[in-house]
């Protein structure tokens, strides 16, 4: 299904109906909170953004409601990440009689397939590498300009300002991770959501569960992971805000790893929480991981 969404994304920028006549605010719908936050930064006051998956929600196992169908029907523009993340979107579009073409913001990103994964099993968690969100930002900018040409200058200015913030964030993460000895850059998490972070910043992630929380880890995979943890000396594990923690806690009990806090892999926290926006989320995650990896 993700291939279909990628094809839709290629034509999404061309298919959004421009807003003419009297000036009004674009109604944008984004599939999940991380993407909604980026859309809001680029859109500014000219766009209202609704996230279908709520804060602390799992975008893999999301079950759309009738209200989500209503939001989709009323949207001027719809944003999705793609690469198989939103496997539920087809059902929602059918229920909503939605015949539009969502903008697939990850279509210009080179997808990563983890070693040992099936050929079609690409990692959808592209936002955990900040340079990928720079690509998102530019794609969102162009889509909003296509939908609302009169506010193009505002969208360009907002996108440029946000990219500057993202570039500073990226450099800060690289600097902090580079200060950790390479042999200590290992992290145990609930599921395999940080592959892009690991590739971008030089961290090895281990997890009992695969790319999607819909998959189940086999007993053999868990046993192999436990042996690897004993060999590498990982002493800290992390739960994730949108993921069932029981499996990683089972691995922790078998290895003696201690809890290091809660990471935000694919969902923001509610306002007032530790990760209410993308930049704060990335800083929060990096803070916790650096503290766990730092030599004691």
mmCIF file of C-alpha atoms in Angstrom, residues 123-274:
data_model
loop_
_atom_site.group_PDB
_atom_site.id
_atom_site.type_symbol
_atom_site.label_atom_id
_atom_site.label_comp_id
_atom_site.label_asym_id
_atom_site.label_seq_id
_atom_site.Cartn_x
_atom_site.Cartn_y
_atom_site.Cartn_z
ATOM 1 C CA UNK A 123 11.518 1.815 7.751
ATOM 2 C CA UNK A 124 8.772 4.472 7.840
ATOM 3 C CA UNK A 125 10.203 6.455 10.785
ATOM 4 C CA UNK A 126 12.027 8.988 8.605
ATOM 5 C CA UNK A 127 11.488 11.970 10.954
ATOM 6 C CA UNK A 128 13.959 10.622 13.525
ATOM 7 C CA UNK A 129 16.704 12.036 11.296
ATOM 8 C CA UNK A 130 16.460 15.829 11.315
ATOM 9 C CA UNK A 131 17.696 16.302 7.707
ATOM 10 C CA UNK A 132 14.681 14.299 6.577
ATOM 11 C CA UNK A 133 12.378 16.793 8.275
ATOM 12 C CA UNK A 134 14.099 19.559 6.325
ATOM 13 C CA UNK A 135 12.917 17.685 3.212
ATOM 14 C CA UNK A 136 9.440 17.428 4.742
ATOM 15 C CA UNK A 137 9.434 21.166 5.368
ATOM 16 C CA UNK A 138 10.223 22.028 1.777
ATOM 17 C CA UNK A 139 7.619 19.580 0.464
ATOM 18 C CA UNK A 140 4.979 21.010 2.812
ATOM 19 C CA UNK A 141 5.900 24.559 1.760
ATOM 20 C CA UNK A 142 5.411 23.756 -1.907
ATOM 21 C CA UNK A 143 2.099 21.986 -1.258
ATOM 22 C CA UNK A 144 0.727 24.910 0.751
ATOM 23 C CA UNK A 145 1.810 27.355 -1.960
ATOM 24 C CA UNK A 146 -0.031 25.236 -4.532
ATOM 25 C CA UNK A 147 -3.144 25.309 -2.369
ATOM 26 C CA UNK A 148 -2.910 28.995 -1.417
ATOM 27 C CA UNK A 149 -0.708 30.977 -3.842
ATOM 28 C CA UNK A 150 -1.686 34.329 -2.318
ATOM 29 C CA UNK A 151 0.160 33.468 0.897
ATOM 30 C CA UNK A 152 3.229 32.012 -0.825
ATOM 31 C CA UNK A 153 5.628 34.572 0.631
ATOM 32 C CA UNK A 154 4.470 33.781 4.150
ATOM 33 C CA UNK A 155 4.885 30.041 3.610
ATOM 34 C CA UNK A 156 8.385 30.551 2.189
ATOM 35 C CA UNK A 157 9.398 32.740 5.145
ATOM 36 C CA UNK A 158 7.995 30.328 7.725
ATOM 37 C CA UNK A 159 9.650 27.345 6.067
ATOM 38 C CA UNK A 160 12.997 29.129 5.872
ATOM 39 C CA UNK A 161 12.868 30.105 9.548
ATOM 40 C CA UNK A 162 11.943 26.567 10.547
ATOM 41 C CA UNK A 163 14.718 25.028 8.453
ATOM 42 C CA UNK A 164 17.195 27.278 10.261
ATOM 43 C CA UNK A 165 15.947 25.876 13.587
ATOM 44 C CA UNK A 166 16.159 22.323 12.266
ATOM 45 C CA UNK A 167 19.725 22.786 11.045
ATOM 46 C CA UNK A 168 20.762 24.088 14.473
ATOM 47 C CA UNK A 169 19.044 21.089 16.090
ATOM 48 C CA UNK A 170 20.832 18.675 13.765
ATOM 49 C CA UNK A 171 24.238 20.160 14.549
ATOM 50 C CA UNK A 172 23.539 20.076 18.284
ATOM 51 C CA UNK A 173 22.588 16.387 18.199
ATOM 52 C CA UNK A 174 25.682 15.511 16.148
ATOM 53 C CA UNK A 175 27.914 17.397 18.577
ATOM 54 C CA UNK A 176 26.451 15.734 21.645
ATOM 55 C CA UNK A 177 26.537 12.204 20.220
ATOM 56 C CA UNK A 178 30.084 12.618 18.907
ATOM 57 C CA UNK A 179 31.233 13.287 22.481
ATOM 58 C CA UNK A 180 30.172 9.741 23.455
ATOM 59 C CA UNK A 181 32.759 6.986 22.817
ATOM 60 C CA UNK A 182 31.717 4.965 19.770
ATOM 61 C CA UNK A 183 31.639 1.680 21.700
ATOM 62 C CA UNK A 184 29.045 3.109 24.111
ATOM 63 C CA UNK A 185 26.598 4.358 21.481
ATOM 64 C CA UNK A 186 24.092 1.548 21.980
ATOM 65 C CA UNK A 187 20.485 1.913 23.064
ATOM 66 C CA UNK A 188 17.735 -0.597 23.937
ATOM 67 C CA UNK A 189 14.193 0.515 22.994
ATOM 68 C CA UNK A 190 10.746 -1.047 22.690
ATOM 69 C CA UNK A 191 10.526 -1.316 18.891
ATOM 70 C CA UNK A 192 12.702 -0.597 15.882
ATOM 71 C CA UNK A 193 11.738 3.055 15.365
ATOM 72 C CA UNK A 194 15.123 4.782 15.519
ATOM 73 C CA UNK A 195 16.931 3.407 12.471
ATOM 74 C CA UNK A 196 17.177 6.809 10.789
ATOM 75 C CA UNK A 197 18.436 8.387 14.011
ATOM 76 C CA UNK A 198 21.064 5.669 14.296
ATOM 77 C CA UNK A 199 22.244 6.094 10.707
ATOM 78 C CA UNK A 200 22.361 9.887 10.944
ATOM 79 C CA UNK A 201 24.060 10.176 14.334
ATOM 80 C CA UNK A 202 26.060 6.973 14.747
ATOM 81 C CA UNK A 203 24.006 5.127 17.373
ATOM 82 C CA UNK A 204 23.175 1.401 17.377
ATOM 83 C CA UNK A 205 19.627 0.590 18.472
ATOM 84 C CA UNK A 206 18.363 -2.771 19.698
ATOM 85 C CA UNK A 207 14.693 -3.631 20.144
ATOM 86 C CA UNK A 208 12.636 -6.782 20.746
ATOM 87 C CA UNK A 209 9.920 -5.651 18.328
ATOM 88 C CA UNK A 210 10.256 -4.826 14.629
ATOM 89 C CA UNK A 211 9.471 -1.758 12.528
ATOM 90 C CA UNK A 212 5.764 -1.838 13.320
ATOM 91 C CA UNK A 213 4.109 -2.286 16.685
ATOM 92 C CA UNK A 214 1.639 -4.523 14.839
ATOM 93 C CA UNK A 215 4.329 -7.218 14.543
ATOM 94 C CA UNK A 216 5.130 -9.703 17.300
ATOM 95 C CA UNK A 217 8.636 -10.669 18.352
ATOM 96 C CA UNK A 218 9.401 -14.386 18.303
ATOM 97 C CA UNK A 219 10.897 -16.138 21.309
ATOM 98 C CA UNK A 220 14.026 -16.825 19.257
ATOM 99 C CA UNK A 221 14.471 -13.154 18.370
ATOM 100 C CA UNK A 222 14.064 -12.130 21.994
ATOM 101 C CA UNK A 223 16.630 -14.745 23.109
ATOM 102 C CA UNK A 224 19.088 -13.500 20.471
ATOM 103 C CA UNK A 225 18.563 -9.915 21.611
ATOM 104 C CA UNK A 226 19.224 -10.878 25.247
ATOM 105 C CA UNK A 227 22.525 -12.501 24.237
ATOM 106 C CA UNK A 228 23.527 -9.397 22.256
ATOM 107 C CA UNK A 229 22.766 -7.141 25.205
ATOM 108 C CA UNK A 230 24.934 -9.275 27.493
ATOM 109 C CA UNK A 231 27.745 -9.109 24.927
ATOM 110 C CA UNK A 232 27.547 -5.345 24.350
ATOM 111 C CA UNK A 233 27.039 -4.337 27.961
ATOM 112 C CA UNK A 234 23.903 -2.203 27.542
ATOM 113 C CA UNK A 235 22.772 -1.225 31.030
ATOM 114 C CA UNK A 236 19.764 1.017 30.294
ATOM 115 C CA UNK A 237 16.493 0.462 28.462
ATOM 116 C CA UNK A 238 13.871 2.931 27.283
ATOM 117 C CA UNK A 239 10.127 2.680 27.013
ATOM 118 C CA UNK A 240 8.224 4.575 24.323
ATOM 119 C CA UNK A 241 5.193 6.753 24.931
ATOM 120 C CA UNK A 242 3.000 5.057 22.302
ATOM 121 C CA UNK A 243 4.194 1.458 22.719
ATOM 122 C CA UNK A 244 3.314 -1.345 25.128
ATOM 123 C CA UNK A 245 6.352 -1.567 27.479
ATOM 124 C CA UNK A 246 5.908 -5.174 28.642
ATOM 125 C CA UNK A 247 8.210 -6.828 26.103
ATOM 126 C CA UNK A 248 11.152 -4.477 26.606
ATOM 127 C CA UNK A 249 10.653 -4.776 30.369
ATOM 128 C CA UNK A 250 10.865 -8.562 29.999
ATOM 129 C CA UNK A 251 14.170 -8.180 28.155
ATOM 130 C CA UNK A 252 15.382 -5.764 30.827
ATOM 131 C CA UNK A 253 14.633 -8.236 33.615
ATOM 132 C CA UNK A 254 16.622 -10.895 31.780
ATOM 133 C CA UNK A 255 19.624 -8.626 31.275
ATOM 134 C CA UNK A 256 19.614 -6.436 34.356
ATOM 135 C CA UNK A 257 19.105 -3.254 32.324
ATOM 136 C CA UNK A 258 17.627 -0.355 34.286
ATOM 137 C CA UNK A 259 14.935 2.067 33.056
ATOM 138 C CA UNK A 260 16.237 5.271 31.474
ATOM 139 C CA UNK A 261 12.950 7.053 30.879
ATOM 140 C CA UNK A 262 10.420 7.386 28.091
ATOM 141 C CA UNK A 263 11.349 8.151 24.488
ATOM 142 C CA UNK A 264 9.003 9.740 21.964
ATOM 143 C CA UNK A 265 9.558 7.780 18.769
ATOM 144 C CA UNK A 266 6.473 8.501 16.665
ATOM 145 C CA UNK A 267 4.017 10.571 18.691
ATOM 146 C CA UNK A 268 4.275 13.888 20.483
ATOM 147 C CA UNK A 269 3.137 14.337 24.056
ATOM 148 C CA UNK A 270 0.095 16.459 24.881
ATOM 149 C CA UNK A 271 0.785 20.175 25.433
ATOM 150 C CA UNK A 272 2.630 20.620 28.703
ATOM 151 C CA UNK A 273 4.342 17.237 28.357
ATOM 152 C CA UNK A 274 8.053 16.654 27.701
#
